[in-house]
Coordinates of C-alpha atoms and ligand atoms in Angstrom, one line a residue:
X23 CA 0.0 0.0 0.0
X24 CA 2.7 2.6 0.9
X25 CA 4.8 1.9 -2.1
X26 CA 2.4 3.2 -4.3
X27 CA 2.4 6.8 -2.1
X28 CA 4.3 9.0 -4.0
X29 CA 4.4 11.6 -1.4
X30 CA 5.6 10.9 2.0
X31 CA 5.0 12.3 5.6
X32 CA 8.5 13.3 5.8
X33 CA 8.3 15.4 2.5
X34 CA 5.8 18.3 4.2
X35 CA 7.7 20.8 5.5
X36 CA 8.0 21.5 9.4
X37 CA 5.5 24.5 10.6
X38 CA 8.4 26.6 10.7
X39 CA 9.7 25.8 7.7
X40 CA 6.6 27.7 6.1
X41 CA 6.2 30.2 8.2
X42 CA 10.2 31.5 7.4
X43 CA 8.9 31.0 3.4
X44 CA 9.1 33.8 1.3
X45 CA 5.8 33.3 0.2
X46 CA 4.1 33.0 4.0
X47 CA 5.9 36.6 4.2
X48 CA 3.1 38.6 2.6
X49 CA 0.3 36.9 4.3
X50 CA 2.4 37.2 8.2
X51 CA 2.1 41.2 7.4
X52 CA -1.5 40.8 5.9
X53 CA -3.4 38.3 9.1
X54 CA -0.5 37.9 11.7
X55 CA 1.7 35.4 13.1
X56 CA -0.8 33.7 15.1
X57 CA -3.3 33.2 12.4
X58 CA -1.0 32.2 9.4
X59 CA 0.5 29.2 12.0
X60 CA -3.3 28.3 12.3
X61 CA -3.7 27.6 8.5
X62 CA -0.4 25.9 8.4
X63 CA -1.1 23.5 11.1
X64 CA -4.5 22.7 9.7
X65 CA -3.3 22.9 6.1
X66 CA -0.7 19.9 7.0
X67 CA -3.0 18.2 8.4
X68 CA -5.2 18.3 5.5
X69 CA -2.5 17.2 3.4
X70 CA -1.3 14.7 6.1
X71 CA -5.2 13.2 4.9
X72 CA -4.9 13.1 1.6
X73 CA -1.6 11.2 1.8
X74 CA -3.5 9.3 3.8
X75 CA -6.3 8.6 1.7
X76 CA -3.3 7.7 -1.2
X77 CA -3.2 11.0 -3.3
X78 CA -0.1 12.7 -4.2
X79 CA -0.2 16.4 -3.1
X80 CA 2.4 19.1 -4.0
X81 CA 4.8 19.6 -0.9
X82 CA 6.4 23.2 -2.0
X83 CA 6.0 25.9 0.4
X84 CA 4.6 28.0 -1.8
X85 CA 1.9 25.7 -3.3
X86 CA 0.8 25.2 0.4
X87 CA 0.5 28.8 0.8
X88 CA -2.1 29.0 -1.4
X89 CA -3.6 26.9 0.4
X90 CA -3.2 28.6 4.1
X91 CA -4.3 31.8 2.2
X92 CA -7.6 30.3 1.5
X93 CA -7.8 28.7 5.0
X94 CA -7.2 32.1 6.3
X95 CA -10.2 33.7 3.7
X96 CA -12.5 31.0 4.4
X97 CA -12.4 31.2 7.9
X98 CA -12.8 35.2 7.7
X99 CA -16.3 34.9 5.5
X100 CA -17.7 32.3 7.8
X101 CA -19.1 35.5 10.1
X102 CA -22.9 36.9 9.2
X103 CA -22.7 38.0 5.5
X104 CA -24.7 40.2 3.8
X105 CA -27.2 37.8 1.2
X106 CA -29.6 38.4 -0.8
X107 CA -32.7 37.0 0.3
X108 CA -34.7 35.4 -2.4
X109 CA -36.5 32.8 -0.6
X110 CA -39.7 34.2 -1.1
X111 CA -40.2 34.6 2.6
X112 CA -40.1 38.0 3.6
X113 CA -39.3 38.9 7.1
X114 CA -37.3 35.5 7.1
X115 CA -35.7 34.7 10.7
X116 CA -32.7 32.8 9.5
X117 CA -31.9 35.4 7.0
X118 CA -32.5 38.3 9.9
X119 CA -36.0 39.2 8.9
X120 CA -36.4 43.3 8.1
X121 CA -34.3 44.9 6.1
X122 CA -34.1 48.8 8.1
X123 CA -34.5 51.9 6.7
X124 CA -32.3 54.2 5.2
X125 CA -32.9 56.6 8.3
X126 CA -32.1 53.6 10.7
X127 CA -29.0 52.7 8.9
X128 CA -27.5 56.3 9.0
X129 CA -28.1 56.8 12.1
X130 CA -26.8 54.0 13.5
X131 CA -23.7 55.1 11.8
X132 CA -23.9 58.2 13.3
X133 CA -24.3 57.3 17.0
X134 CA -21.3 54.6 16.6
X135 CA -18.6 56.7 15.2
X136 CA -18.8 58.9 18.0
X137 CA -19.9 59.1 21.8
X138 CA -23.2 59.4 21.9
X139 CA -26.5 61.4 24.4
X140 CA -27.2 57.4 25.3
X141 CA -28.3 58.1 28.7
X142 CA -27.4 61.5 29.1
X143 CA -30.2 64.8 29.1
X144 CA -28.2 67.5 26.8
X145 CA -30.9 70.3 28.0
X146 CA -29.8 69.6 31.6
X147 CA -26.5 68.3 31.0
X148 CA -27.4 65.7 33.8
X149 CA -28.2 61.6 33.8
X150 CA -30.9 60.5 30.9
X151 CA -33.1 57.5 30.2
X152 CA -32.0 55.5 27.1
X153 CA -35.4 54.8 26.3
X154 CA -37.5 58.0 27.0
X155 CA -37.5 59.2 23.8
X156 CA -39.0 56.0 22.3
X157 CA -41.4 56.1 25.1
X158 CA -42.7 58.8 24.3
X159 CA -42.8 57.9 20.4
X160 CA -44.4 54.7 21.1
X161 CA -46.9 56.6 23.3
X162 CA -48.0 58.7 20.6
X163 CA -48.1 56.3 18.0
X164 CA -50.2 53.2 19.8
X165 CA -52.0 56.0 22.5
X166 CA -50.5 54.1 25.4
X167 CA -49.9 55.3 28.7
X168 CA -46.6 54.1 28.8
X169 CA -44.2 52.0 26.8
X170 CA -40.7 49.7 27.3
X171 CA -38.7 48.4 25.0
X172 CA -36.1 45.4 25.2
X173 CA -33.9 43.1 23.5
X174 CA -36.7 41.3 21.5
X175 CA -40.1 40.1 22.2
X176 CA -39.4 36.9 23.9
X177 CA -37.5 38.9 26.6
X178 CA -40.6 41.2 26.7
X179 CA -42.4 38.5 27.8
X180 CA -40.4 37.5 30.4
X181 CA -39.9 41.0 32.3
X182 CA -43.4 40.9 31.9
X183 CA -44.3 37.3 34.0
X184 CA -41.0 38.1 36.1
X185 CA -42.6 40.9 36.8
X186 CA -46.0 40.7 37.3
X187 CA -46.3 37.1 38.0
X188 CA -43.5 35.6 39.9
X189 CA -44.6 32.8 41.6
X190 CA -48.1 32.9 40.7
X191 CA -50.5 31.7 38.1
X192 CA -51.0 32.6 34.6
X193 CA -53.9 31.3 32.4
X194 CA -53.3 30.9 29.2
X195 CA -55.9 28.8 26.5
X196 CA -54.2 25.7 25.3
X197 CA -54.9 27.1 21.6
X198 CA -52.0 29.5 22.0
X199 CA -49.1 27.6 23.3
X200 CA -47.4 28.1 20.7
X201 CA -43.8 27.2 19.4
X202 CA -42.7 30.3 17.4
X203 CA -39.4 27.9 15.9
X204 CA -35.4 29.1 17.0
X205 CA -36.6 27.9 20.2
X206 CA -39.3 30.1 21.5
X207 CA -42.5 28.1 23.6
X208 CA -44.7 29.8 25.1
X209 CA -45.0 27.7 28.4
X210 CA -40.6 27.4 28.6
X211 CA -40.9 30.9 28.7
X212 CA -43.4 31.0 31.5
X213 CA -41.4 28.4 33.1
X214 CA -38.3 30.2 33.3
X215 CA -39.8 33.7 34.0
X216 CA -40.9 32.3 37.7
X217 CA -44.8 31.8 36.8
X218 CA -47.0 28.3 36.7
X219 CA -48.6 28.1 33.4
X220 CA -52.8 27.1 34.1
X221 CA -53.8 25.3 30.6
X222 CA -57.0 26.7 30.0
X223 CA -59.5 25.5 27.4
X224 CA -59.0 22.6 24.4
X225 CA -56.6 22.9 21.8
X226 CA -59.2 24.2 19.3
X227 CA -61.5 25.8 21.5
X228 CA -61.6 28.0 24.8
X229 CA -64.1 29.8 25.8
X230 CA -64.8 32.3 28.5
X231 CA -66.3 30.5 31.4
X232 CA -62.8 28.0 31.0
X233 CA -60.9 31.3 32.0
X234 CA -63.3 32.0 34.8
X235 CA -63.1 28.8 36.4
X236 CA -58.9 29.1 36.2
X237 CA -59.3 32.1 38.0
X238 CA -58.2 32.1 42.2
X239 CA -56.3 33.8 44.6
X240 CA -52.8 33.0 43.0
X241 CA -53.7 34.0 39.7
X242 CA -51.7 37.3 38.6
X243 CA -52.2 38.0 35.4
X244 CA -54.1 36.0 32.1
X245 CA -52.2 36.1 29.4
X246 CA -53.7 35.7 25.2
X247 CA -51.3 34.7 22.7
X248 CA -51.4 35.6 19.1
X249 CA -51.4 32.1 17.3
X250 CA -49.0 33.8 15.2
X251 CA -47.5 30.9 13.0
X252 CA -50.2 28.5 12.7
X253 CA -54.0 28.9 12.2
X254 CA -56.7 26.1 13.7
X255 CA -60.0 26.1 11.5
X256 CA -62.9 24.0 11.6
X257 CA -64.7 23.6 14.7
X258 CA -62.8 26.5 16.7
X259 CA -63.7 29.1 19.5
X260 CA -61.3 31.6 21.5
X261 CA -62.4 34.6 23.8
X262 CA -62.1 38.0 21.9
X263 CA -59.8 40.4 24.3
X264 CA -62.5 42.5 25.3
X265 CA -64.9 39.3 27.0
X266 CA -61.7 38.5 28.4
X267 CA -60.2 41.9 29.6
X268 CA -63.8 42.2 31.5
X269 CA -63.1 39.3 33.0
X270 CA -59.5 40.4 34.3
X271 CA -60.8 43.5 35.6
X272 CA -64.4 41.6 37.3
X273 CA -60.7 39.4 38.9
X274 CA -58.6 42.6 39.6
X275 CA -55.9 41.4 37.8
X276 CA -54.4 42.3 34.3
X277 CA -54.4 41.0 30.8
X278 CA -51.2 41.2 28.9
X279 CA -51.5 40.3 24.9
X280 CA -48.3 38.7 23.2
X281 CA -49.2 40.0 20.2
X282 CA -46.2 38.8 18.1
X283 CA -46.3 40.9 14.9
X284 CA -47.7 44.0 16.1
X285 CA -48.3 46.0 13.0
X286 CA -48.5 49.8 13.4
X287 CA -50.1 50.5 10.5
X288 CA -53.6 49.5 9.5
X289 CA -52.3 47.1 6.5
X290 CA -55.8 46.5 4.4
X291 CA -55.0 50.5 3.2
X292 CA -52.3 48.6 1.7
X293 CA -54.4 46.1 -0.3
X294 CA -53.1 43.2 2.5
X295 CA -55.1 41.0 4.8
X296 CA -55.8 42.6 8.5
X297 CA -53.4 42.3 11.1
X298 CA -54.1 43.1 14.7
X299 CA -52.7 46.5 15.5
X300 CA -51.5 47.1 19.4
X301 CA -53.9 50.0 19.2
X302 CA -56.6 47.9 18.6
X303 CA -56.0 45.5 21.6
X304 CA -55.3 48.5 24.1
X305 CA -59.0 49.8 23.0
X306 CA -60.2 46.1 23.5
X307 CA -59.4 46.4 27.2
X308 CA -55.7 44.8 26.8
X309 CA -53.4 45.9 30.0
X310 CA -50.4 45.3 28.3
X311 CA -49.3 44.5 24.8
X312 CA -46.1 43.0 23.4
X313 CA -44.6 42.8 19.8
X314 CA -41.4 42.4 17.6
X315 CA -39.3 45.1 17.0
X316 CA -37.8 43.0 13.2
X317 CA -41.3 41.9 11.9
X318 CA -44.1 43.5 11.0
X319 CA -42.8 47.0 12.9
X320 CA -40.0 46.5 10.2
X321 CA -37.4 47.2 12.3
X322 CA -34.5 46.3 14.3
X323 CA -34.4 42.8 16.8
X324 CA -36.9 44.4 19.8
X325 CA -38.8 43.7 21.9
X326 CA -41.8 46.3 23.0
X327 CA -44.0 47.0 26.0
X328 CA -47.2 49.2 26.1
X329 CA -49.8 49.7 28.3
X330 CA -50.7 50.8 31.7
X331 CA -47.8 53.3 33.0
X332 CA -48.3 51.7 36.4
X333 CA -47.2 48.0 35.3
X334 CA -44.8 49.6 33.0
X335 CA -43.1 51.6 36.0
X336 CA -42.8 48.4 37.8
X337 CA -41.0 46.6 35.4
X338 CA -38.4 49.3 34.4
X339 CA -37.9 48.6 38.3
X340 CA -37.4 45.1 37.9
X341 CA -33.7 44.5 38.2
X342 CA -34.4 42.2 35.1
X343 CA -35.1 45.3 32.8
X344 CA -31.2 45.9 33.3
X345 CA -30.6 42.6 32.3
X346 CA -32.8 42.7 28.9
X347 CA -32.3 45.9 27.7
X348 CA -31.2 47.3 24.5
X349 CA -28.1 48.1 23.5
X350 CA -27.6 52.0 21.6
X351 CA -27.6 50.6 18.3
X352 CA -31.2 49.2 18.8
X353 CA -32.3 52.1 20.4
X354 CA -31.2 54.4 17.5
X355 CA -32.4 52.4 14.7
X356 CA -35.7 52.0 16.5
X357 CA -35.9 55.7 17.5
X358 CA -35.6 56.6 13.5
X359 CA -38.0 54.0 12.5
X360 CA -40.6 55.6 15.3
X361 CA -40.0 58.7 13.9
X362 CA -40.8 57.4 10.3
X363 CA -43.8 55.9 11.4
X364 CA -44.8 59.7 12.2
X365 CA -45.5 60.7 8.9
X366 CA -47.1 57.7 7.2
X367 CA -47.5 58.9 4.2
X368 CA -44.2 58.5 3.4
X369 CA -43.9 54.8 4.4
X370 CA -44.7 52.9 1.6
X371 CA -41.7 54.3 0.1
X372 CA -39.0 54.5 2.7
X373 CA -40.2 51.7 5.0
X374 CA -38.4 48.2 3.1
X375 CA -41.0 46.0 4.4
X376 CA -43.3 48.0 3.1
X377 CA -42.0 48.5 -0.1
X378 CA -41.3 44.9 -0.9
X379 CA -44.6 44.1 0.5
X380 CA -46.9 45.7 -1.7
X381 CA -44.7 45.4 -4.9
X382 CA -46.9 44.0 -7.5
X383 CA -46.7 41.0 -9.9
X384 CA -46.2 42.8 -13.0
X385 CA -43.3 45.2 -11.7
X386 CA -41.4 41.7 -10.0
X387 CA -42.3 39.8 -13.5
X388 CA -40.4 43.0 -15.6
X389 CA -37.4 43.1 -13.2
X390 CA -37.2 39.2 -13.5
X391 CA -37.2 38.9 -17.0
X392 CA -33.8 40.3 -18.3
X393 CA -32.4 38.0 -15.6
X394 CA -34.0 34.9 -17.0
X395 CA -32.3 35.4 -20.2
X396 CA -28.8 36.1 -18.6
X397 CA -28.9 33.0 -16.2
X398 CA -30.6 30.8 -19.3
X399 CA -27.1 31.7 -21.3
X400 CA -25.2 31.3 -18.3
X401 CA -26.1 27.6 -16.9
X402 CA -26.9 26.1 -20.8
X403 CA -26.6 22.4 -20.5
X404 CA -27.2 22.4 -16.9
X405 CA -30.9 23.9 -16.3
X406 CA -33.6 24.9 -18.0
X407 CA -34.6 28.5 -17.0
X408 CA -37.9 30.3 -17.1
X409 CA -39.8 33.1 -15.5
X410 CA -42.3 31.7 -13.2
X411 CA -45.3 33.2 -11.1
X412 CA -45.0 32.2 -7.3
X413 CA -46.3 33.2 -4.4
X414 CA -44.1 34.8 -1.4
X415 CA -44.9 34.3 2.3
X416 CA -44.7 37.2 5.2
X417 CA -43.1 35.3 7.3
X418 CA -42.1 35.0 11.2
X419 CA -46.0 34.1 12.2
X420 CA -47.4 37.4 10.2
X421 CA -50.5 36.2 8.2
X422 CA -49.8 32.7 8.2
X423 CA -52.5 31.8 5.8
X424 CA -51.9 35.0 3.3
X425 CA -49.4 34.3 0.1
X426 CA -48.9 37.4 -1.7
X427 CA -48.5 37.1 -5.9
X428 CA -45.2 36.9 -6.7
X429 CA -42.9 36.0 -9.7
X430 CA -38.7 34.8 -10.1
X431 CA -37.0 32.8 -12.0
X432 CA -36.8 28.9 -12.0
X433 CA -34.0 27.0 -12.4
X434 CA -34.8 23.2 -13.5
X435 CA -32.0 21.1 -13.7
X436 CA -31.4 19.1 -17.1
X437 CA -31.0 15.1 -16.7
X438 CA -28.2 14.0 -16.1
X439 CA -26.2 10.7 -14.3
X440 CA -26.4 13.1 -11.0
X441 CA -30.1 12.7 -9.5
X442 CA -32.6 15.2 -9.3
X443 CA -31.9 16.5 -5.6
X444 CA -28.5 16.4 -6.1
X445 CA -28.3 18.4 -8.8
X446 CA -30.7 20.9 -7.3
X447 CA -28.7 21.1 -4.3
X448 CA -25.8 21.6 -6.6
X449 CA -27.1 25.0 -8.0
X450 CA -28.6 25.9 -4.4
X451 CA -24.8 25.7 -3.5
X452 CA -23.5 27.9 -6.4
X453 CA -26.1 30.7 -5.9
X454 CA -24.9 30.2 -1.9
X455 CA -21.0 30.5 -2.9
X456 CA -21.6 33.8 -5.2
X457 CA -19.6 36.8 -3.5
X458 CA -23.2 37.7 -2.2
X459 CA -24.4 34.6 -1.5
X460 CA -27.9 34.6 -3.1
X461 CA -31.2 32.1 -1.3
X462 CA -33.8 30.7 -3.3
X463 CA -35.9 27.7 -2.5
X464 CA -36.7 24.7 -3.8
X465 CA -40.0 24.0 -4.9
X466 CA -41.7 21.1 -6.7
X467 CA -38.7 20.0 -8.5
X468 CA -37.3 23.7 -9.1
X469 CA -34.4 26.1 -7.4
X470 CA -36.8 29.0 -7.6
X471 CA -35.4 32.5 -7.1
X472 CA -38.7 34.9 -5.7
X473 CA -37.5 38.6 -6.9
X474 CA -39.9 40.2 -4.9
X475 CA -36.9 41.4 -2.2
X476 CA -34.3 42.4 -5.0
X477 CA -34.9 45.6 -5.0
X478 CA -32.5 47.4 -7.4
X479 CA -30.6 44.3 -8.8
X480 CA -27.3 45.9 -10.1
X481 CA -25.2 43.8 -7.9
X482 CA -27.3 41.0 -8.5
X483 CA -26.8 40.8 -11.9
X484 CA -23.7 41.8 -12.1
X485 CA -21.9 38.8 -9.9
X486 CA -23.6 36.2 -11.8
X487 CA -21.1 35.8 -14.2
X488 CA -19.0 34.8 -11.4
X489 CA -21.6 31.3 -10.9
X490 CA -20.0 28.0 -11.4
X491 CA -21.2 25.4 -11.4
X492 CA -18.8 22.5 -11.9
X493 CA -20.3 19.8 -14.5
Ligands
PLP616 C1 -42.3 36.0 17.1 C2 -43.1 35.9 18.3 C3 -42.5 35.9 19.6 C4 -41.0 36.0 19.7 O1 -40.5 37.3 19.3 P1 -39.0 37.6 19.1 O2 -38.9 39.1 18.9 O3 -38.5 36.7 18.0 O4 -38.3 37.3 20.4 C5 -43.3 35.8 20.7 N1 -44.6 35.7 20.6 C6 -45.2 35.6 19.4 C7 -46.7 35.4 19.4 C8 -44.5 35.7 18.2 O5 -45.1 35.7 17.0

């Protein structure tokens, strides 16, 4: 077996051997001494393998730079990347759901460059709050008494049992126990916040005497989740907010509303399927109301708080508020998107959620086209490629039920001695390995790419001659 090696152990040259090379000298200024003796060891040991595995390998120093160096670049583009998100879900949760603002972005910037008036009253020149501001825009916006914000909704749920219910009961109906996915249950949360979950109801249907009879002395707060991610139809009933915040206040105790989404803006104007506003479950009788910062709001990850100042005072004084809150960045970019949300008007243009949302099917088909025709000269031989009408999602539990009409480009790979999957996957990975990595989907036999999020596709189109896709 080892006579037919025609590269030996012994023939690799020592660590230091490299590292002295004139062509490891160039990359030791570029990454440092640490990290260029990190590629080396683990490029020897690669080759170490394939000696191993019986292939002959070049042994030069500078063939196995080359190597290091792409060790070294591999390693540095395994952090988050900008993509382009082409899934066809929108506010996608792997792929960081909204897109900000312009007016987010810069000021972000702004804030980070430099010290910032984080927690610091310029009028007085004395101590600030980091969130009054947003308070105050949230106040305006939803007509709260009072508002919070943390690091994303799930921690809003928690200050708010830690808070209000330590070590006391919280009914919720067995309808909305929901798993939101990445982890989030409702009752784990309620679990570790310090609170006994009460199961109220059936799985398909609660109604309002099961809440009364939960009800007792240890009961602190009832708590309605929005189902979010999953709808239940046929023979269904759940309490509206109002029966139930009635209730709460016959019991003297409050009703908080996980509302998930939380839209700000009444989205039938724009030609999309209701979503329950936080406005709308205040005036239902709602104590407290939570929501996401990065879904529907279209913001940065956050999670927010409003309702009665009272509750609200008592959890900014709950040494858990310290531990949840947000950092400047978050409170910048959400203090801008506020303050778009001021002038509506406006928001179908500059909001990106917006935007891409209410694109229509004709304006996705034109931008799509030109590209069907580049990519169809670009993979000949491999797939067949043709504009297709599809249908994009909303994404992370916002109308679970709604597709919006869409259109992209599908890629169908040609037969071949590879099967099917395989193939697919092998153009998934090519769009993946593009210098901005592109995600489609694959659907019914086809790597579809949704355009409805390329907005402006310059950069798109002008990497794709760089796709390969080896035969
Ligand atoms: C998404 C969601 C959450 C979790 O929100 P994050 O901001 O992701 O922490 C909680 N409750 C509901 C109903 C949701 O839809």
């Amino acid at each position: 077996m080892s006579g037919t090696q025609t590269t030996g152990f012994s023939q690799l040259p020592s660590i230091d051997h490299l590292l002295n090379s004139v062509a490891a000298s160039e990359m030791l200024r570029e990454f440092g001494r640490d990290e260029v003796k990190r590629a080396a060891r683990q490029t020897l040991s690669n080759l170490r393998d394939a000696i191993k595995r019986g292939e002959s390998v070049a042994t030069g120093s500078a063939a196995i730079c080359v190597d290091m160096r792409r060790v070294i670049e591999e390693d540095a583009r395994r952090g988050i990347r900008r993509v382009f998100n082409l899934s066809g879900t929108i506010l996608h949760t792997n792929l960081g759901r909204a897109v900000l603002p312009e007016d987010s972005v810069d000021a972000v910037l702004e804030v980070l460059r430099d010290n910032s008036s984080l927690e610091f009253d310029l009028a007085s020149g004395t101590r600030g709050e980091r969130d009054d501001y947003i308070e105050d825009l949230l106040c305006r916006l939803t007509g709260a008494e009072a508002a919070t914000v943390v690091n994303n909704n799930a921690a809003a749920l928690m200050l708010l049992l830690n808070t209000l219910a330590l070590e006391r009961e919280v009914p919720v109906s067995r309808g909305e126990l929901v798993e939101i996915g990445g982890s989030f249950r409702i009752p784990d949360i309620i679990a570790r916040s310090g609170c006994r979950l009460i199961e109220v109801g059936s799985t398909n249907r609660t109604h309002l005497r099961d809440y009364a009879n939960a009800m007792g002395p240890r009961t602190a707060m009832v708590l309605k989740v929005h189902q979010s991610n999953y709808v239940i139809q046929g023979f269904t009933a759940a309490v509206d907010a109002r029966e139930l915040a009635q209730l709460c206040r016959e019991s003297d105790v409050p009703l908080a509303v996980d509302l998930g989404s939380g839209a700000l803006l009444n989205l039938e104007d724009y030609g999309l399927p209701h979503e329950p506003t936080p406005m709308e479950v205040l005036a239902r009788g709602a104590d407290l109301v939570t929501f996401s910062g990065d879904k529907m709001l279209g913001g940065p990850q956050a999670g927010v708080i409003v309702g009665r100042r009272d509750l609200i005072e008592q959890m900014n004084a709950n040494p858990m508020k310290r531990v949840l809150r947000c950092d400047k960045m978050t409170i910048t970019a959400l203090t801008a998107l506020l303050r778009m949300y001021t002038h509506p008007q406006q928001l179908a243009e500059r909001l990106p959620l917006l935007r891409v949302m209410t694109r229509s099917q004709n304006d996705i088909r034109a931008q799509a086209s030109p590209l069907v025709a580049r990519l169809a000269r670009k993979l000949a031989g491999f797939a067949m490629v043709s504009p297709v009408d599809c249908v994009s999602e909303i994404g992370s539990g916002a109308l679970p039920d709604h597709g919006i009409p869409s259109a992209g480009i599908a890629l169908r790979p040609l037969p071949s001695p590879r099967s099917h999957d395989a193939s697919l996957e092998r153009l998934a990975r090519a769009f993946r390995e593009l210098p901005i990595p592109v995600v489609g989907r694959i659907h019914k036999g086809d790597f579809v790419l949704d355009c409805r999020c390329l907005e402006g596709d310059g950069e798109f189109s002008a990497q794709l001659d760089e796709l390969e896709i080896d035969p």
